[in-house]
Amino acid sequence: HPTAMNYCSHCGAPVSLKVPPGDNLPRHVCDRCGTIHYQNPKVVVGALATWDDKILMCKRAIEPRYGCWTLPAGFMENNETCGAGAIRETLEEAGARIELGPMFSFVDLPHISQIHIIYRARVLDLDFKPGEESLEAVLMTEAQIPWDEIAFRSVTYTLKAFFEDRRRGQFDLHTTSLSIPVPDTYR
Ligand code: ZN
């Protein structure tokens, strides 16, 4: 299911949705220059950064999920490693400098063609403040996490896995695939 596209980004002519020869999925193909505009999943990278027993959380100042809480995370840039992206996003959204630890969660979201990757990290100093995309950036204990106001299911999954691992004293890599929730009537 490609995202809608009307015009070729190379030559400006209209594009048509069709299966190119030798392919098996519909693509946007330029009617004039023939360029095939492939679309592939996007990668979101972020950090679960701790200070003592607290987690660095951001309150979103942008849609989607304005006003809800999330871990600092965002889309990878071209020519960037996943880890560098997580550090950059944490600096942009929480104004916080971190030391990156191991990859902690890897979440497939096939229905929106995204992959969310969260690293464990350590907050290096308390001199941080929210960036333009955040209303607040705060350190929270487990008891302070507003579970009903978490912006994304991948963040809820990551936080729950983190607290469970911390309780048992061993951190593993957690992977899952989250798809569209099945309505109750179909269960
Ligand atoms: Zn074109």
Short mmCIF file of N, CA and C in Angstrom, two decimals, residues 37-166:
data_model
loop_
_atom_site.label_atom_id
_atom_site.label_comp_id
_atom_site.label_asym_id
_atom_site.label_seq_id
_atom_site.Cartn_x
_atom_site.Cartn_y
_atom_site.Cartn_z
N HIS A 37 9.34 4.98 -8.44
CA HIS A 37 9.52 5.57 -7.10
C HIS A 37 9.21 4.52 -6.04
N TYR A 38 10.26 3.80 -5.61
CA TYR A 38 10.10 2.79 -4.58
C TYR A 38 9.86 3.45 -3.24
N GLN A 39 9.02 2.82 -2.43
CA GLN A 39 8.82 3.28 -1.05
C GLN A 39 9.16 2.13 -0.11
N ASN A 40 9.91 2.43 0.93
CA ASN A 40 10.36 1.40 1.87
C ASN A 40 10.11 1.87 3.30
N PRO A 41 10.13 0.95 4.26
CA PRO A 41 9.86 1.33 5.65
C PRO A 41 10.82 2.39 6.18
N LYS A 42 10.32 3.16 7.13
CA LYS A 42 11.13 4.18 7.79
C LYS A 42 11.56 3.68 9.17
N VAL A 43 12.75 4.10 9.59
CA VAL A 43 13.29 3.66 10.87
C VAL A 43 13.25 4.81 11.88
N VAL A 44 12.63 4.54 13.03
CA VAL A 44 12.60 5.49 14.14
C VAL A 44 13.59 5.00 15.19
N VAL A 45 14.48 5.89 15.62
CA VAL A 45 15.48 5.51 16.63
C VAL A 45 15.34 6.42 17.85
N GLY A 46 15.60 5.85 19.02
CA GLY A 46 15.45 6.64 20.24
C GLY A 46 16.20 6.02 21.40
N ALA A 47 16.03 6.63 22.56
CA ALA A 47 16.79 6.21 23.73
C ALA A 47 15.89 6.09 24.96
N LEU A 48 16.15 5.02 25.71
CA LEU A 48 15.61 4.92 27.06
C LEU A 48 16.79 5.28 27.96
N ALA A 49 16.84 6.55 28.34
CA ALA A 49 18.00 7.08 29.07
C ALA A 49 17.67 7.22 30.55
N THR A 50 18.58 6.72 31.38
CA THR A 50 18.30 6.72 32.81
C THR A 50 19.26 7.63 33.57
N TRP A 51 18.76 8.11 34.71
CA TRP A 51 19.56 8.83 35.70
C TRP A 51 19.15 8.24 37.05
N ASP A 52 20.05 7.56 37.73
CA ASP A 52 19.68 6.76 38.91
C ASP A 52 18.54 5.81 38.53
N ASP A 53 17.42 5.88 39.26
CA ASP A 53 16.31 4.96 38.94
C ASP A 53 15.26 5.62 38.06
N LYS A 54 15.60 6.78 37.48
CA LYS A 54 14.60 7.52 36.70
C LYS A 54 14.86 7.42 35.19
N ILE A 55 13.74 7.57 34.44
CA ILE A 55 13.77 7.48 32.97
C ILE A 55 13.50 8.87 32.39
N LEU A 56 14.24 9.22 31.35
CA LEU A 56 14.02 10.51 30.67
C LEU A 56 12.82 10.39 29.72
N MET A 57 11.79 11.19 30.00
CA MET A 57 10.57 11.16 29.19
C MET A 57 10.26 12.54 28.64
N CYS A 58 9.65 12.57 27.45
CA CYS A 58 9.29 13.83 26.81
C CYS A 58 7.78 13.89 26.59
N LYS A 59 7.22 15.10 26.84
CA LYS A 59 5.81 15.34 26.55
C LYS A 59 5.73 16.00 25.19
N ARG A 60 5.00 15.39 24.25
CA ARG A 60 5.03 15.84 22.86
C ARG A 60 4.36 17.19 22.64
N ALA A 61 5.03 18.05 21.89
CA ALA A 61 4.47 19.35 21.52
C ALA A 61 4.03 19.35 20.07
N ILE A 62 4.00 18.17 19.45
CA ILE A 62 3.61 18.06 18.04
C ILE A 62 2.67 16.88 17.85
N GLU A 63 1.93 16.94 16.74
CA GLU A 63 1.10 15.80 16.36
C GLU A 63 2.00 14.77 15.67
N PRO A 64 1.69 13.49 15.64
CA PRO A 64 0.53 12.94 16.34
C PRO A 64 0.78 12.80 17.84
N ARG A 65 -0.33 12.65 18.57
CA ARG A 65 -0.26 12.43 20.03
C ARG A 65 0.28 13.64 20.78
N TYR A 66 -0.16 14.83 20.38
CA TYR A 66 0.20 16.06 21.10
C TYR A 66 -0.18 15.89 22.57
N GLY A 67 0.74 16.25 23.47
CA GLY A 67 0.45 16.21 24.90
C GLY A 67 0.67 14.86 25.55
N CYS A 68 0.94 13.83 24.74
CA CYS A 68 1.22 12.52 25.32
C CYS A 68 2.73 12.36 25.55
N TRP A 69 3.08 11.35 26.33
CA TRP A 69 4.47 11.16 26.74
C TRP A 69 5.14 10.10 25.88
N THR A 70 6.43 10.29 25.66
CA THR A 70 7.18 9.34 24.86
C THR A 70 8.64 9.33 25.30
N LEU A 71 9.37 8.33 24.85
CA LEU A 71 10.82 8.37 24.97
C LEU A 71 11.34 9.24 23.83
N PRO A 72 12.44 9.97 24.03
CA PRO A 72 12.98 10.76 22.92
C PRO A 72 13.34 9.84 21.75
N ALA A 73 12.75 10.10 20.58
CA ALA A 73 12.96 9.25 19.40
C ALA A 73 12.48 9.98 18.16
N GLY A 74 13.00 9.59 17.02
CA GLY A 74 12.55 10.21 15.77
C GLY A 74 13.13 9.49 14.57
N PHE A 75 12.76 9.97 13.39
CA PHE A 75 13.20 9.33 12.16
C PHE A 75 14.70 9.49 11.95
N MET A 76 15.31 8.38 11.53
CA MET A 76 16.73 8.42 11.16
C MET A 76 16.94 9.37 9.98
N GLU A 77 18.08 9.99 9.94
CA GLU A 77 18.48 10.78 8.78
C GLU A 77 19.33 9.89 7.86
N ASN A 78 19.43 10.30 6.60
CA ASN A 78 20.33 9.60 5.69
C ASN A 78 21.77 9.72 6.19
N ASN A 79 22.58 8.73 5.89
CA ASN A 79 24.01 8.73 6.21
C ASN A 79 24.29 8.80 7.71
N GLU A 80 23.35 8.24 8.49
CA GLU A 80 23.50 8.28 9.94
C GLU A 80 23.40 6.85 10.46
N THR A 81 24.13 6.52 11.52
CA THR A 81 23.93 5.22 12.15
C THR A 81 22.72 5.30 13.09
N CYS A 82 22.17 4.13 13.43
CA CYS A 82 21.03 4.10 14.36
C CYS A 82 21.41 4.74 15.69
N GLY A 83 22.58 4.41 16.20
CA GLY A 83 23.01 4.94 17.48
C GLY A 83 23.19 6.45 17.46
N ALA A 84 23.80 6.95 16.40
CA ALA A 84 23.98 8.40 16.29
C ALA A 84 22.63 9.10 16.20
N GLY A 85 21.67 8.45 15.54
CA GLY A 85 20.32 9.03 15.45
C GLY A 85 19.66 9.11 16.82
N ALA A 86 19.83 8.08 17.63
CA ALA A 86 19.23 8.07 18.96
C ALA A 86 19.83 9.19 19.83
N ILE A 87 21.14 9.38 19.72
CA ILE A 87 21.80 10.45 20.48
C ILE A 87 21.30 11.82 20.01
N ARG A 88 21.21 11.99 18.68
CA ARG A 88 20.75 13.27 18.11
C ARG A 88 19.31 13.58 18.51
N GLU A 89 18.43 12.58 18.41
CA GLU A 89 17.03 12.81 18.75
C GLU A 89 16.87 13.17 20.22
N THR A 90 17.67 12.53 21.09
CA THR A 90 17.58 12.83 22.51
C THR A 90 18.05 14.26 22.79
N LEU A 91 19.06 14.69 22.06
CA LEU A 91 19.53 16.07 22.21
C LEU A 91 18.48 17.05 21.68
N GLU A 92 17.86 16.73 20.54
CA GLU A 92 16.87 17.62 19.94
C GLU A 92 15.59 17.72 20.77
N GLU A 93 15.10 16.58 21.26
CA GLU A 93 13.78 16.58 21.91
C GLU A 93 13.85 16.85 23.41
N ALA A 94 14.94 16.45 24.04
CA ALA A 94 15.05 16.62 25.49
C ALA A 94 16.20 17.54 25.88
N GLY A 95 17.00 17.95 24.91
CA GLY A 95 18.15 18.79 25.22
C GLY A 95 19.18 18.08 26.08
N ALA A 96 19.12 16.74 26.05
CA ALA A 96 19.94 15.96 26.99
C ALA A 96 21.09 15.26 26.28
N ARG A 97 22.26 15.31 26.90
CA ARG A 97 23.42 14.58 26.44
C ARG A 97 23.39 13.19 27.09
N ILE A 98 23.61 12.16 26.27
CA ILE A 98 23.56 10.79 26.79
C ILE A 98 24.77 10.00 26.33
N GLU A 99 25.05 8.95 27.12
CA GLU A 99 26.02 7.95 26.70
C GLU A 99 25.22 6.71 26.30
N LEU A 100 25.39 6.27 25.06
CA LEU A 100 24.56 5.19 24.54
C LEU A 100 25.00 3.83 25.07
N GLY A 101 24.02 3.00 25.39
CA GLY A 101 24.27 1.62 25.78
C GLY A 101 23.84 0.69 24.66
N PRO A 102 23.53 -0.57 24.98
CA PRO A 102 23.15 -1.53 23.95
C PRO A 102 21.75 -1.28 23.40
N MET A 103 21.50 -1.80 22.18
CA MET A 103 20.15 -1.80 21.64
C MET A 103 19.26 -2.58 22.60
N PHE A 104 18.07 -2.06 22.88
CA PHE A 104 17.21 -2.69 23.87
C PHE A 104 15.91 -3.24 23.29
N SER A 105 15.27 -2.48 22.40
CA SER A 105 14.04 -2.99 21.79
C SER A 105 14.04 -2.73 20.29
N PHE A 106 13.43 -3.67 19.58
CA PHE A 106 13.33 -3.61 18.12
C PHE A 106 11.91 -4.00 17.78
N VAL A 107 11.12 -3.03 17.33
CA VAL A 107 9.68 -3.25 17.13
C VAL A 107 9.31 -3.05 15.67
N ASP A 108 8.79 -4.11 15.05
CA ASP A 108 8.24 -4.01 13.70
C ASP A 108 6.81 -3.47 13.78
N LEU A 109 6.50 -2.51 12.91
CA LEU A 109 5.14 -1.97 12.81
C LEU A 109 4.73 -2.04 11.34
N PRO A 110 4.43 -3.25 10.85
CA PRO A 110 4.22 -3.42 9.40
C PRO A 110 3.04 -2.64 8.85
N HIS A 111 2.00 -2.38 9.67
CA HIS A 111 0.81 -1.68 9.16
C HIS A 111 1.10 -0.21 8.86
N ILE A 112 2.15 0.36 9.45
CA ILE A 112 2.53 1.74 9.11
C ILE A 112 3.93 1.79 8.48
N SER A 113 4.45 0.62 8.11
CA SER A 113 5.77 0.53 7.45
C SER A 113 6.85 1.28 8.24
N GLN A 114 6.94 0.97 9.53
CA GLN A 114 7.99 1.56 10.36
C GLN A 114 8.67 0.48 11.20
N ILE A 115 9.91 0.78 11.60
CA ILE A 115 10.65 -0.03 12.56
C ILE A 115 11.09 0.94 13.66
N HIS A 116 10.82 0.60 14.91
CA HIS A 116 11.24 1.45 16.03
C HIS A 116 12.36 0.74 16.80
N ILE A 117 13.49 1.41 16.93
CA ILE A 117 14.65 0.85 17.63
C ILE A 117 15.01 1.78 18.80
N ILE A 118 15.01 1.21 20.01
CA ILE A 118 15.34 2.00 21.20
C ILE A 118 16.59 1.43 21.87
N TYR A 119 17.52 2.30 22.20
CA TYR A 119 18.75 1.93 22.91
C TYR A 119 18.60 2.28 24.38
N ARG A 120 19.27 1.50 25.23
CA ARG A 120 19.45 1.95 26.60
C ARG A 120 20.54 3.02 26.60
N ALA A 121 20.47 3.94 27.54
CA ALA A 121 21.45 5.02 27.59
C ALA A 121 21.50 5.59 29.00
N ARG A 122 22.53 6.42 29.22
CA ARG A 122 22.72 7.05 30.52
C ARG A 122 22.73 8.56 30.32
N VAL A 123 21.91 9.26 31.08
CA VAL A 123 21.91 10.73 31.02
C VAL A 123 23.21 11.22 31.67
N LEU A 124 23.93 12.11 30.97
CA LEU A 124 25.27 12.50 31.44
C LEU A 124 25.26 13.65 32.43
N ASP A 125 24.26 14.53 32.33
CA ASP A 125 24.16 15.64 33.29
C ASP A 125 22.73 16.13 33.36
N LEU A 126 22.42 16.90 34.38
CA LEU A 126 21.02 17.32 34.58
C LEU A 126 20.72 18.67 33.94
N ASP A 127 21.64 19.17 33.15
CA ASP A 127 21.45 20.45 32.49
C ASP A 127 20.74 20.23 31.14
N PHE A 128 19.46 19.83 31.19
CA PHE A 128 18.71 19.62 29.95
C PHE A 128 17.37 20.34 30.01
N LYS A 129 16.86 20.67 28.85
CA LYS A 129 15.55 21.30 28.78
C LYS A 129 14.89 20.89 27.46
N PRO A 130 13.52 20.91 27.44
CA PRO A 130 12.82 20.41 26.26
C PRO A 130 13.14 21.19 25.00
N GLY A 131 13.26 20.48 23.87
CA GLY A 131 13.44 21.13 22.58
C GLY A 131 12.10 21.58 22.02
N GLU A 132 12.11 22.05 20.77
CA GLU A 132 10.89 22.63 20.18
C GLU A 132 9.77 21.61 20.00
N GLU A 133 10.12 20.33 19.90
CA GLU A 133 9.09 19.33 19.67
C GLU A 133 8.53 18.76 20.97
N SER A 134 9.01 19.30 22.12
CA SER A 134 8.56 18.79 23.42
C SER A 134 8.03 19.91 24.30
N LEU A 135 6.96 19.62 25.05
CA LEU A 135 6.44 20.57 26.04
C LEU A 135 7.24 20.47 27.33
N GLU A 136 7.64 19.23 27.66
CA GLU A 136 8.41 18.99 28.89
C GLU A 136 9.41 17.87 28.63
N ALA A 137 10.52 17.89 29.34
CA ALA A 137 11.46 16.77 29.37
C ALA A 137 11.79 16.54 30.83
N VAL A 138 11.38 15.38 31.36
CA VAL A 138 11.53 15.15 32.79
C VAL A 138 12.01 13.73 33.08
N LEU A 139 12.63 13.58 34.25
CA LEU A 139 13.03 12.26 34.72
C LEU A 139 11.91 11.69 35.59
N MET A 140 11.49 10.47 35.27
CA MET A 140 10.37 9.85 35.99
C MET A 140 10.79 8.52 36.60
N THR A 141 10.29 8.25 37.81
CA THR A 141 10.42 6.91 38.37
C THR A 141 9.38 6.03 37.70
N GLU A 142 9.49 4.71 37.92
CA GLU A 142 8.50 3.80 37.35
C GLU A 142 7.09 4.17 37.81
N ALA A 143 6.96 4.55 39.09
CA ALA A 143 5.64 4.88 39.63
C ALA A 143 5.05 6.14 39.01
N GLN A 144 5.91 6.99 38.44
CA GLN A 144 5.44 8.24 37.86
C GLN A 144 5.07 8.13 36.38
N ILE A 145 5.37 6.99 35.77
CA ILE A 145 5.07 6.84 34.33
C ILE A 145 3.56 6.92 34.10
N PRO A 146 3.10 7.84 33.26
CA PRO A 146 1.65 7.96 32.99
C PRO A 146 1.21 6.96 31.92
N TRP A 147 0.96 5.72 32.33
CA TRP A 147 0.72 4.62 31.38
C TRP A 147 -0.44 4.89 30.43
N ASP A 148 -1.43 5.66 30.88
CA ASP A 148 -2.59 5.94 30.02
C ASP A 148 -2.33 7.08 29.05
N GLU A 149 -1.17 7.73 29.16
CA GLU A 149 -0.88 8.87 28.29
C GLU A 149 0.43 8.67 27.53
N ILE A 150 0.74 7.41 27.23
CA ILE A 150 1.94 7.13 26.43
C ILE A 150 1.56 7.25 24.94
N ALA A 151 2.41 7.93 24.18
CA ALA A 151 2.08 8.28 22.79
C ALA A 151 2.02 7.07 21.86
N PHE A 152 2.94 6.11 22.04
CA PHE A 152 3.05 5.03 21.06
C PHE A 152 3.16 3.68 21.75
N ARG A 153 2.56 2.65 21.12
CA ARG A 153 2.59 1.32 21.72
C ARG A 153 4.00 0.76 21.82
N SER A 154 4.88 1.16 20.88
CA SER A 154 6.26 0.68 20.95
C SER A 154 6.96 1.22 22.20
N VAL A 155 6.57 2.40 22.64
CA VAL A 155 7.15 2.99 23.86
C VAL A 155 6.64 2.26 25.10
N THR A 156 5.35 1.97 25.12
CA THR A 156 4.79 1.20 26.23
C THR A 156 5.48 -0.16 26.33
N TYR A 157 5.62 -0.83 25.19
CA TYR A 157 6.29 -2.13 25.13
C TYR A 157 7.71 -2.04 25.69
N THR A 158 8.44 -1.00 25.27
CA THR A 158 9.83 -0.83 25.67
C THR A 158 9.94 -0.54 27.17
N LEU A 159 9.08 0.34 27.68
CA LEU A 159 9.13 0.68 29.10
C LEU A 159 8.80 -0.53 29.97
N LYS A 160 7.77 -1.28 29.60
CA LYS A 160 7.39 -2.45 30.39
C LYS A 160 8.53 -3.49 30.40
N ALA A 161 9.14 -3.70 29.24
CA ALA A 161 10.25 -4.66 29.16
C ALA A 161 11.42 -4.18 30.02
N PHE A 162 11.67 -2.87 30.02
CA PHE A 162 12.79 -2.33 30.79
C PHE A 162 12.57 -2.56 32.29
N PHE A 163 11.37 -2.23 32.78
CA PHE A 163 11.12 -2.37 34.21
C PHE A 163 11.16 -3.84 34.64
N GLU A 164 10.67 -4.73 33.77
CA GLU A 164 10.72 -6.17 34.08
C GLU A 164 12.17 -6.65 34.14
N ASP A 165 12.97 -6.22 33.14
CA ASP A 165 14.39 -6.62 33.13
C ASP A 165 15.12 -6.08 34.36
N ARG A 166 14.82 -4.83 34.72
CA ARG A 166 15.51 -4.21 35.85
C ARG A 166 15.19 -4.97 37.14
#
